[in-house]
GROMACS .gro file of C-alpha atoms in nm:
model
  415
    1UNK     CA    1   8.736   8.838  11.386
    2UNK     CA    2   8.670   8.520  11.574
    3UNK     CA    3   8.929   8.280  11.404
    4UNK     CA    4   8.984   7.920  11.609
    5UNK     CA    5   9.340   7.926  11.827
    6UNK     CA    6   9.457   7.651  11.638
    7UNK     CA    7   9.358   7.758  11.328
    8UNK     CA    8   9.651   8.003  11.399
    9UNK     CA    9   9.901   7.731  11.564
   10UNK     CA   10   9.846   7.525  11.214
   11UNK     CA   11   9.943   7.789  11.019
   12UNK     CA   12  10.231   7.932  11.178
   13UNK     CA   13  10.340   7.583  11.187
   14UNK     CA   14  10.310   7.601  10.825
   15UNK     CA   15  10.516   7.918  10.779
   16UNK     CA   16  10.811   7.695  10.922
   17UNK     CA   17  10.915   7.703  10.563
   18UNK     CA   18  10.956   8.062  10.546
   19UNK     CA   19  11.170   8.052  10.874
   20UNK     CA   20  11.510   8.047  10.622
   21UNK     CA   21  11.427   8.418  10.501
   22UNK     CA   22  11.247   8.556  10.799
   23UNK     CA   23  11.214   8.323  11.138
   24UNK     CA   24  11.573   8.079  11.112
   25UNK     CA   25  11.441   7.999  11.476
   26UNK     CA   26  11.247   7.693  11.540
   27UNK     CA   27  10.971   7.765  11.838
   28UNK     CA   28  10.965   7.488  12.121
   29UNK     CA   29  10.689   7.529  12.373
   30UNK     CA   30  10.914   7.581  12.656
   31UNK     CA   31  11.073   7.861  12.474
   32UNK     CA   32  10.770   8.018  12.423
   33UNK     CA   33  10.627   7.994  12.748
   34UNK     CA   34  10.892   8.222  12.849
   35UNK     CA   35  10.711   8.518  12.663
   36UNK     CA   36  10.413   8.438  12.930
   37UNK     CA   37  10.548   8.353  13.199
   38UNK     CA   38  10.438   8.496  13.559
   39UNK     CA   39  10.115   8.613  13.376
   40UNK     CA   40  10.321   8.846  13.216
   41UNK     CA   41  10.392   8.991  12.822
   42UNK     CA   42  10.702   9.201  12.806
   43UNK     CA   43  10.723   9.409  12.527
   44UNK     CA   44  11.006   9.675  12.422
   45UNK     CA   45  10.888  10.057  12.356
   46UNK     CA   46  11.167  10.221  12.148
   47UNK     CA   47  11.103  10.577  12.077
   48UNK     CA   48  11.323  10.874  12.127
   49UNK     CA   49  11.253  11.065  12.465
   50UNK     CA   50  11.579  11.298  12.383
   51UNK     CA   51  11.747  11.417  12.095
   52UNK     CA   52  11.626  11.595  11.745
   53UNK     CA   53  11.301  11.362  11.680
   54UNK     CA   54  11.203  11.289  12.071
   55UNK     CA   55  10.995  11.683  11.964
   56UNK     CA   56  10.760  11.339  11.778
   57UNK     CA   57  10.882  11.038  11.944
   58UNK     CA   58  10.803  11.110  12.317
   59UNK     CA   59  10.434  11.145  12.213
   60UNK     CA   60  10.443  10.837  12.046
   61UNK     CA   61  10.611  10.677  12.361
   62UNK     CA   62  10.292  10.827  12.564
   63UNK     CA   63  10.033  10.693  12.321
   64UNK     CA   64  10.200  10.332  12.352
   65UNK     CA   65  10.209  10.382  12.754
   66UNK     CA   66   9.840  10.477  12.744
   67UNK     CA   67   9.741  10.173  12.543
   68UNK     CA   68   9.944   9.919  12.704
   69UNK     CA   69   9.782  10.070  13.071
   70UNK     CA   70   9.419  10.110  12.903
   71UNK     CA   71   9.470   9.691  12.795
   72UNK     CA   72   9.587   9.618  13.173
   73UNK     CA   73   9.340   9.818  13.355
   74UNK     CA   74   9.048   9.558  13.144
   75UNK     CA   75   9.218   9.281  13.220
   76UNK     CA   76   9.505   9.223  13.044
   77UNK     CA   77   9.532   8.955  12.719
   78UNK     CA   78   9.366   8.688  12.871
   79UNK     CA   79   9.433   8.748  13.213
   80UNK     CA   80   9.817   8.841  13.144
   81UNK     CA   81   9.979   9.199  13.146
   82UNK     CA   82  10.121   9.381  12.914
   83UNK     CA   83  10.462   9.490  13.096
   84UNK     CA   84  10.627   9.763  12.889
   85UNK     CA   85  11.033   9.784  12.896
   86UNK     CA   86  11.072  10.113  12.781
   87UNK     CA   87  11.466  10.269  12.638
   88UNK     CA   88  11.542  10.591  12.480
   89UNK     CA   89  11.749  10.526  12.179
   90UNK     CA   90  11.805  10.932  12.183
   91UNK     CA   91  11.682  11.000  11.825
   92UNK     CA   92  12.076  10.789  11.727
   93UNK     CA   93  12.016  10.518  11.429
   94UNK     CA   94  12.321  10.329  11.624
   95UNK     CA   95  12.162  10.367  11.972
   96UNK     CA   96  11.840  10.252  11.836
   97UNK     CA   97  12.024   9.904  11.708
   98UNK     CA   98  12.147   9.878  12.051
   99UNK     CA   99  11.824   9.910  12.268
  100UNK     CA  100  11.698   9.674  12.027
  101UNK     CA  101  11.905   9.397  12.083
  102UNK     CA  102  11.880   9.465  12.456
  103UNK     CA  103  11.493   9.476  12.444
  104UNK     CA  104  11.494   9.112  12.209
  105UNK     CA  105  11.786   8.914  12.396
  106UNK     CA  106  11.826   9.065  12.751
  107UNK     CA  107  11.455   9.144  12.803
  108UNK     CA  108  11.333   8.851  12.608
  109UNK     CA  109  11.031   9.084  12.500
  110UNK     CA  110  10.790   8.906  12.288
  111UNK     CA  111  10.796   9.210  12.048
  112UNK     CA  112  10.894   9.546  11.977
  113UNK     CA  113  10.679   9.908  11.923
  114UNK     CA  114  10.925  10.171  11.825
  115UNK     CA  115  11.083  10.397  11.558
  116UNK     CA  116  11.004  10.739  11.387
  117UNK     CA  117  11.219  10.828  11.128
  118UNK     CA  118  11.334  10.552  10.839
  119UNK     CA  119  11.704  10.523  10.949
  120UNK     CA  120  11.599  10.405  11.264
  121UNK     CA  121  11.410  10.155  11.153
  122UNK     CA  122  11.671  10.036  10.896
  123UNK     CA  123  11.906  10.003  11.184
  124UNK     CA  124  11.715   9.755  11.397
  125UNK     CA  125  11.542   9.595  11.130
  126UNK     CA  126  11.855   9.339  11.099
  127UNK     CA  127  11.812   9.280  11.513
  128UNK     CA  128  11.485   9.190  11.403
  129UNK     CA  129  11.529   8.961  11.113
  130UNK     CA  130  11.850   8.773  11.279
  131UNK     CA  131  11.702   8.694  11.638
  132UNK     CA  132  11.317   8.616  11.481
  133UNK     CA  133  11.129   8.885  11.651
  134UNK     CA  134  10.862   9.151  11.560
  135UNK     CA  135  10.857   9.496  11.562
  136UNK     CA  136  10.590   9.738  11.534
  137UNK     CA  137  10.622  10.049  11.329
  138UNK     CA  138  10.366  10.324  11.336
  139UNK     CA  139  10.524  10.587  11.140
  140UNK     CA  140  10.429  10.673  10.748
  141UNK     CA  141  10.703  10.588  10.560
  142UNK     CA  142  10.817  10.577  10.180
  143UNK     CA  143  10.735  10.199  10.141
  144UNK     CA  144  10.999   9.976   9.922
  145UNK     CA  145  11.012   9.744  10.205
  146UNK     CA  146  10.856   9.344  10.255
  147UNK     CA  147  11.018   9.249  10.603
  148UNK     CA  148  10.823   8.952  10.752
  149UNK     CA  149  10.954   9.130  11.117
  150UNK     CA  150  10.735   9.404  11.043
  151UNK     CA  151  10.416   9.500  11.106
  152UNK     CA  152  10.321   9.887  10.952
  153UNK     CA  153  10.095  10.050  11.099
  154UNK     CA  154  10.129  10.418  10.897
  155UNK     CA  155  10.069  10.507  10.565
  156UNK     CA  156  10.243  10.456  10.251
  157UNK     CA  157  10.343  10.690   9.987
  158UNK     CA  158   9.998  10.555   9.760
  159UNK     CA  159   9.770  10.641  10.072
  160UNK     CA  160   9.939  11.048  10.185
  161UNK     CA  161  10.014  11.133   9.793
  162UNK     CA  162   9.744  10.980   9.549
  163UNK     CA  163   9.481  11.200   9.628
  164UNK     CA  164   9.680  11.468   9.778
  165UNK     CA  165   9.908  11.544   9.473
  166UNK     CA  166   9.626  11.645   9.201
  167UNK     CA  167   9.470  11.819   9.486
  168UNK     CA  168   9.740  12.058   9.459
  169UNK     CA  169   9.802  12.104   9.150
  170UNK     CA  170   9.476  12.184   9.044
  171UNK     CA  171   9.417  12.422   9.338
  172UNK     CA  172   9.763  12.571   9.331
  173UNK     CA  173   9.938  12.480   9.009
  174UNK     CA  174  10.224  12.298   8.890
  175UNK     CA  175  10.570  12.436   8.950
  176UNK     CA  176  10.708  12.249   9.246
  177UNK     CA  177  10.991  12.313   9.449
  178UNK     CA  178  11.088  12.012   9.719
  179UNK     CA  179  11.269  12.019  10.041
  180UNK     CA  180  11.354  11.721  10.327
  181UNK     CA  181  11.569  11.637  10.515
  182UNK     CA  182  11.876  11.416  10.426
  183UNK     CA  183  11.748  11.074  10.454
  184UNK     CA  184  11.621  10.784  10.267
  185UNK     CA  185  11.212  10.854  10.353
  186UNK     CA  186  11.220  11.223  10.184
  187UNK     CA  187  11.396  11.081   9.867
  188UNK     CA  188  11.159  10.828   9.831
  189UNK     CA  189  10.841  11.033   9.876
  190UNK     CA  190  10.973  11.252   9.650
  191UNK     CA  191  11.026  10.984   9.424
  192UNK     CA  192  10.682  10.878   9.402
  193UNK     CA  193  10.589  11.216   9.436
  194UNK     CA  194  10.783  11.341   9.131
  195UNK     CA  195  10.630  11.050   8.868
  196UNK     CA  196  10.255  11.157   8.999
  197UNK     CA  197  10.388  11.568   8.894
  198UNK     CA  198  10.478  11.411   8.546
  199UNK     CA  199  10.173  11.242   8.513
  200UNK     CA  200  10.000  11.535   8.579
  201UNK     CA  201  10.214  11.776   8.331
  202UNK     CA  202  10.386  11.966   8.642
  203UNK     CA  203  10.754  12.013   8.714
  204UNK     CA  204  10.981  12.025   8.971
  205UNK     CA  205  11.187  12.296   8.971
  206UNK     CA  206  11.424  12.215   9.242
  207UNK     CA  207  11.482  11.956   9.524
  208UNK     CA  208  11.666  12.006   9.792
  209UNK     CA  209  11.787  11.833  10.117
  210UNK     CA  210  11.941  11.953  10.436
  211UNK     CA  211  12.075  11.725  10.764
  212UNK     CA  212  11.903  11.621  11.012
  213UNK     CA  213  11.834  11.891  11.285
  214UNK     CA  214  11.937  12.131  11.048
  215UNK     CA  215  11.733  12.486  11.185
  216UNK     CA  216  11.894  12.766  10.955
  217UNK     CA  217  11.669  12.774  10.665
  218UNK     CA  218  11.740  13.145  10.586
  219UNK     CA  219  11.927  13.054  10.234
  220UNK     CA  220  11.617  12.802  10.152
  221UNK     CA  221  11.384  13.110  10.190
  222UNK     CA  222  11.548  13.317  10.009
  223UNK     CA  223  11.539  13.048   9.695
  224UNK     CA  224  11.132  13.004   9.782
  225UNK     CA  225  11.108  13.387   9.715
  226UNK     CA  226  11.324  13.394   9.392
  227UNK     CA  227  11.162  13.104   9.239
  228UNK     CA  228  10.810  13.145   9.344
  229UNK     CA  229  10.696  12.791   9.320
  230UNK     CA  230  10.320  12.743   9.299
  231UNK     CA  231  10.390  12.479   9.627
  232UNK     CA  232  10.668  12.407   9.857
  233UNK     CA  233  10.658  11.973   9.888
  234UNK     CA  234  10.801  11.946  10.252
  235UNK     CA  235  10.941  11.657  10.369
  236UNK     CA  236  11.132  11.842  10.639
  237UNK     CA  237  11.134  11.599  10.999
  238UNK     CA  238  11.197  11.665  11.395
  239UNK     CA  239  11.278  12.013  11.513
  240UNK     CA  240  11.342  12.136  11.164
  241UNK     CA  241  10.946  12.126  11.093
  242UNK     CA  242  10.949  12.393  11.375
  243UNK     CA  243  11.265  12.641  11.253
  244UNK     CA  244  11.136  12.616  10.837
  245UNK     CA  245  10.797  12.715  10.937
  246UNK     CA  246  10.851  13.018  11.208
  247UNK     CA  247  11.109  13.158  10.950
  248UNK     CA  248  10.869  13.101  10.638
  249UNK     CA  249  10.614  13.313  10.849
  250UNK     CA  250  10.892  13.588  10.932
  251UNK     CA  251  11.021  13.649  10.571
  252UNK     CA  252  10.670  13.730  10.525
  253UNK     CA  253  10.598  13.458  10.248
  254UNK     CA  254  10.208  13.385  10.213
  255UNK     CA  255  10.044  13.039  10.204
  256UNK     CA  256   9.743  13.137  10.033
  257UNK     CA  257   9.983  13.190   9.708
  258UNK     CA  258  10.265  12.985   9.813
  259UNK     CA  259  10.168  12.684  10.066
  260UNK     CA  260  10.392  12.404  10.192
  261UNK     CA  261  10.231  12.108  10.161
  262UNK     CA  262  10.389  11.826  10.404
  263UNK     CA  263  10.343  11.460  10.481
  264UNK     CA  264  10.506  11.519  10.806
  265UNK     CA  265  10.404  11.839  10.983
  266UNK     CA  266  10.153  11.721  11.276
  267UNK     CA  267   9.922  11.885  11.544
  268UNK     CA  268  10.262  11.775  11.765
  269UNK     CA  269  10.509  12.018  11.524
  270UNK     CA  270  10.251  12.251  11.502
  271UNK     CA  271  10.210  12.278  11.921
  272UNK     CA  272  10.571  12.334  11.903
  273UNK     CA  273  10.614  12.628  11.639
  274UNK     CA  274  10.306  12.788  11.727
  275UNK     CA  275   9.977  12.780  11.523
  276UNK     CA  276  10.072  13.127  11.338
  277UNK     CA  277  10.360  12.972  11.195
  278UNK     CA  278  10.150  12.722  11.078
  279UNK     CA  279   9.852  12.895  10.965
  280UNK     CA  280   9.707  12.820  10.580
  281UNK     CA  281  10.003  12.509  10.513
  282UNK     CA  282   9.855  12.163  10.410
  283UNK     CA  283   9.907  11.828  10.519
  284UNK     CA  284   9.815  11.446  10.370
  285UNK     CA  285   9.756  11.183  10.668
  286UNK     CA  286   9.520  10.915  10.813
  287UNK     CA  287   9.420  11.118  11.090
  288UNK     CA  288   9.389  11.434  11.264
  289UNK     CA  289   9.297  11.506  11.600
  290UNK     CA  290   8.969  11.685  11.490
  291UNK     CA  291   8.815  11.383  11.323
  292UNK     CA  292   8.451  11.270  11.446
  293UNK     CA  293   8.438  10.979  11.552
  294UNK     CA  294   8.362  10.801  11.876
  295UNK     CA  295   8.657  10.663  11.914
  296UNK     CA  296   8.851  10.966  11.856
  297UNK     CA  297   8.689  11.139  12.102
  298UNK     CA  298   8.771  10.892  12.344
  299UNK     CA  299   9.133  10.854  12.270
  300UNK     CA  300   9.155  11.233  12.263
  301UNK     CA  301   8.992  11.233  12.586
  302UNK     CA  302   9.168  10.944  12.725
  303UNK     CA  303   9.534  11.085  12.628
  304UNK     CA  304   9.457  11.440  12.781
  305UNK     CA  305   9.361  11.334  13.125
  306UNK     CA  306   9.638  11.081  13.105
  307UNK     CA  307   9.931  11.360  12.979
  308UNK     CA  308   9.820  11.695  13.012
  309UNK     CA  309   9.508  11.895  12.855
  310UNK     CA  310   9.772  12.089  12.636
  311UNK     CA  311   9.846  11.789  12.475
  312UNK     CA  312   9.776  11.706  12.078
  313UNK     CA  313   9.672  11.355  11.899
  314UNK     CA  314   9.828  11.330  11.579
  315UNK     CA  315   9.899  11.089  11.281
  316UNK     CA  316  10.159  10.894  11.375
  317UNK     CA  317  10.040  10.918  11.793
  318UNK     CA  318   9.700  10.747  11.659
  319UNK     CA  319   9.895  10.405  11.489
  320UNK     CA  320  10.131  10.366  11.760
  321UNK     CA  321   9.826  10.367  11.995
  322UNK     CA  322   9.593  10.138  11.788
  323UNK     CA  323   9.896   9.942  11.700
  324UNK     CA  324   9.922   9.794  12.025
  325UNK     CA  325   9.543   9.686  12.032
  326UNK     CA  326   9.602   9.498  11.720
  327UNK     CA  327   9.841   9.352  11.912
  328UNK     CA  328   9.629   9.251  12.209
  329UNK     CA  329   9.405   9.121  11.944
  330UNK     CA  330   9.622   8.860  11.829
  331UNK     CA  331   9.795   8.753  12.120
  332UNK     CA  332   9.444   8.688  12.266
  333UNK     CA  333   9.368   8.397  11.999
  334UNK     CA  334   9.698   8.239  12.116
  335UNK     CA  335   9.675   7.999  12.437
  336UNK     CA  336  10.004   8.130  12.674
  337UNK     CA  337  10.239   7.851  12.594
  338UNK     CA  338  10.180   7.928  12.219
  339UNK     CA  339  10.305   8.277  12.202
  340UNK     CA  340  10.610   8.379  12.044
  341UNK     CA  341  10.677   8.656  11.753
  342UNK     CA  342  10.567   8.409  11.475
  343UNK     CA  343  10.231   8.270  11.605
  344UNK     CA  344  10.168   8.682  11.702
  345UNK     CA  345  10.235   8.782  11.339
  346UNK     CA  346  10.009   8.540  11.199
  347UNK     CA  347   9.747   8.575  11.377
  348UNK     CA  348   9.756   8.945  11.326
  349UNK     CA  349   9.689   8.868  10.959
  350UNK     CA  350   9.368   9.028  10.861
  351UNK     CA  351   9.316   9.140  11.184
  352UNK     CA  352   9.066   9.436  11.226
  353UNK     CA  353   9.043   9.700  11.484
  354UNK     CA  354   8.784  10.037  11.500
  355UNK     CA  355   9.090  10.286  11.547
  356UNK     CA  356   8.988  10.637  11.591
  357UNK     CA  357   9.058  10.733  11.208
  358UNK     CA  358   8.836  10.450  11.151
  359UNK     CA  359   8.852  10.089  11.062
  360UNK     CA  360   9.208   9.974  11.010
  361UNK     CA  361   9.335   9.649  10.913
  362UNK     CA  362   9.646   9.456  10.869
  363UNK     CA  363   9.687   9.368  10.531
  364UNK     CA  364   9.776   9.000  10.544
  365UNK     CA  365  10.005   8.987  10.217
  366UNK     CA  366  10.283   9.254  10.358
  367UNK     CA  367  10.178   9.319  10.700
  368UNK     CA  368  10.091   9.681  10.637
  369UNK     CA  369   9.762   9.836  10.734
  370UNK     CA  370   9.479   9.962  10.496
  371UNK     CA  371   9.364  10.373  10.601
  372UNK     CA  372   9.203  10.637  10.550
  373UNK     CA  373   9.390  10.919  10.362
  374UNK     CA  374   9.218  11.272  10.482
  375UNK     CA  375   9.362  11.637  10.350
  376UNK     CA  376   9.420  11.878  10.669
  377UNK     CA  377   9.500  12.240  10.613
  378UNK     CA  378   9.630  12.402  10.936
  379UNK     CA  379   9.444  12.664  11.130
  380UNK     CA  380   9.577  12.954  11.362
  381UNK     CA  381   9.466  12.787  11.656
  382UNK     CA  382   9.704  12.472  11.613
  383UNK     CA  383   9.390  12.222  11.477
  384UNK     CA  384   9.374  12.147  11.124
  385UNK     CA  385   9.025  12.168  10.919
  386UNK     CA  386   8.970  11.866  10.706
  387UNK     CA  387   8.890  11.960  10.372
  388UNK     CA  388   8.861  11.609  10.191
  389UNK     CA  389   8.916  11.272  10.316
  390UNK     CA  390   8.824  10.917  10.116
  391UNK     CA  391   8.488  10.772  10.091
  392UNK     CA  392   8.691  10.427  10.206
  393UNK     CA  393   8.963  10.290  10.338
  394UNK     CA  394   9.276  10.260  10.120
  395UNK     CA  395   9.507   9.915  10.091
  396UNK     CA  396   9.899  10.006  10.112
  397UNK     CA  397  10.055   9.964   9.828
  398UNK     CA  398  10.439   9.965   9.960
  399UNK     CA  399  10.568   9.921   9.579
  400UNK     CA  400  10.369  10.159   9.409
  401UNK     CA  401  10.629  10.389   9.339
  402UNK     CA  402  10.791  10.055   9.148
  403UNK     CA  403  10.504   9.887   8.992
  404UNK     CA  404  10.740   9.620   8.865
  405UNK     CA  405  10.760   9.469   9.236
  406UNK     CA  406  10.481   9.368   9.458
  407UNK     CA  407  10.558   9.257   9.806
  408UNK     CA  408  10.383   8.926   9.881
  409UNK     CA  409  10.265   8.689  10.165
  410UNK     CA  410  10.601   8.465  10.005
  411UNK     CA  411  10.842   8.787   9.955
  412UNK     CA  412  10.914   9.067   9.737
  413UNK     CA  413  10.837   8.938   9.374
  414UNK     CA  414  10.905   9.061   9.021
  415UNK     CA  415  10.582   9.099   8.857
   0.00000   0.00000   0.00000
């Protein structure tokens, strides 16, 4: 995507009047040259390393690392370095806020990669929006967002669920029984979820939500056996992925009769519960880490020698990885004196990069990224087999749960 450098200046310059909703700053070249300066990019990394969701986060921390040193070790963005500041927020919505504001106005970094689970990212999105800065968010989330500080990188509830729903339902049938934990992504999946059931003439018979790092799951079980849904809808995060699978597997409940099907559970959960526990369960995502492709065998490759060969690739790993080349992407149309968050967003507008799930790009209307939904059912030895994945890529539909909104290169509209 060879677009002119000032065909990007022009029209951030032209987003100036946006600046009142999303960017209240007003960009002077001197201010920007202090995102470049030294022949240097700093940019924040802000995932948990401790804590209930660092079991996810610390990989996502390594694939940004790996990136950001892959970039450097070709050069750099024209010539410059990437120079990660990294902070563990400790898997705390309030600590997250913190680092953030550290990262923006102590370590002046030009933008932001970080964040697993929803609350987090509803706690520094205000840091975000206030001090004009962008942050880059690779985890699938529930959607019903349109931040202009934003750029999302994983899937939406219209690119895990769509296909993955009446998959289910005609393999398995259509009594339902859903379980997450207590936050605002679960209830929104399983909002979207719940009107694709209906569509289809299935029912949920009950929903249920337990804390965060919640690991006793023995009264849960127990209502899985009484009830005997035809699926378990899991929407379980962190460590608790690990304790609801192991003590599925020990009350002896089967998956070929009675599967959980998760947007969630990764190759990284899966490492830690074992792939017994695992064995026969489903899961909707973009990626796994058995896809053919060329470039996933060179990210797999790459990340192993880097971290470990007992180390897993997963769905949300993969977007913070190839989240930081879209990055490099755009910052390399921009001359150094001209970068600052809002020339960076829009020239990532558009922008295309050959990420190992495939093609990806950001979608220029609400910064998320079209994907390519695949269906993974887990095997014993910790890999998933993909059993159906799209013939294309799918555009992100953040809204499609509420198909009275659309989110918009001007806002969220009524439509």
């Amino acid at each position: 995507m060879k677009n002119d450098r000032r065909t990007f200046i022009k029209h951030a310059a032209a987003a100036g009047a946006f600046t009142a909703a999303g960017f209240p700053h007003i960009w002077s070249k001197d201010a920007s040259l202090a995102y470049a300066q030294s022949g240097q990019i700093r940019v924040g990394v802000l995932f948990s390393l401790t804590g209930t969701t660092a079991i996810i986060e610390e990989s996502l921390n390594k694939a940004t690392i790996m990136a950001i040193e892959e970039i450097n070790a070709a050069g750099g963005v024209n010539g410059m370095k990437i120079v990660p500041v990294v902070e563990d927020p400790a898997s705390d919505p309030a600590t997250f806020a913190e680092k953030a504001r550290k990262l923006v106005l102590s370590d002046k970094c030009v933008s932001v990669f970080g964040s697993y689970t929803s609350a987090s990212r509803k706690a520094v999105l205000p840091v975000f929006e206030r001090q004009a800065n962008l942050f880059f968010y690779p985890t699938l989330y529930e959607g019903r967002e349109c931040s202009k500080n934003v750029i999302y990188t994983g899937a939406v509830p219209n690119q895990q669920q769509d296909d993955f729903v009446p998959w289910l339902v005609e393999k398995f049938g259509k009594r339902w029984y859903m379980i997450g934990s207590n936050y605002i992504y679960p209830k929104e999946e399983n909002n979207y979820c719940k009107k694709l059931l209906k569509s289809l003439g299935a029912e949920v018979i009950a929903e249920e939500y337990v804390p965060l790092g919640h690991s006793e799951f023995s009264s849960v079980i127990n209502k899985f056996r009484s009830e005997k849904p035809n699926v378990i809808f899991s929407t379980v995060v962190g460590d608790s992925v690990v304790a609801l699978h192991r003590q599925y597997r020990a009350a002896g409940l089967d998956p070929a009769t009675m599967p959980m099907a998760s947007l969630t559970t990764s190759e990284n959960e899966v490492a830690a519960m074992g792939g017994d526990a695992a064995a026969g369960h489903f899961t909707s995502a973009p990626y796994f880490m058995v896809h053919e492709s060329p470039e996933n065998r060179r990210f797999v490759e790459a990340y192993r020698k880097r971290w470990g060969a007992d180390k897993v690739t997963h769905f949300v790993s993969e977007s913070a990885y190839f989240q930081i080349y879209l990055f490099k992407q755009a910052v390399a149309k921009l001359k150094a004196g001209d970068i600052n968050p809002l020339t960076i967003r829009e020239a990532l507008k558009g922008e295309q990069f050959q990420a190992p799930q495939g093609l990806v790009k950001v979608e220029p209307e609400n910064l998320h990224c079209w994907l390519h939904p695949k269906i993974g059912q887990c095997q014993s030895d910790g890999q998933f087999k993909i059993l159906k994945q799209s013939a294309n890529w799918l555009e992100p539909n953040p809204y499609s749960a509420y198909p009275n909104q659309k989110c918009t290169a001007e806002g969220l509209k009524e439509i």
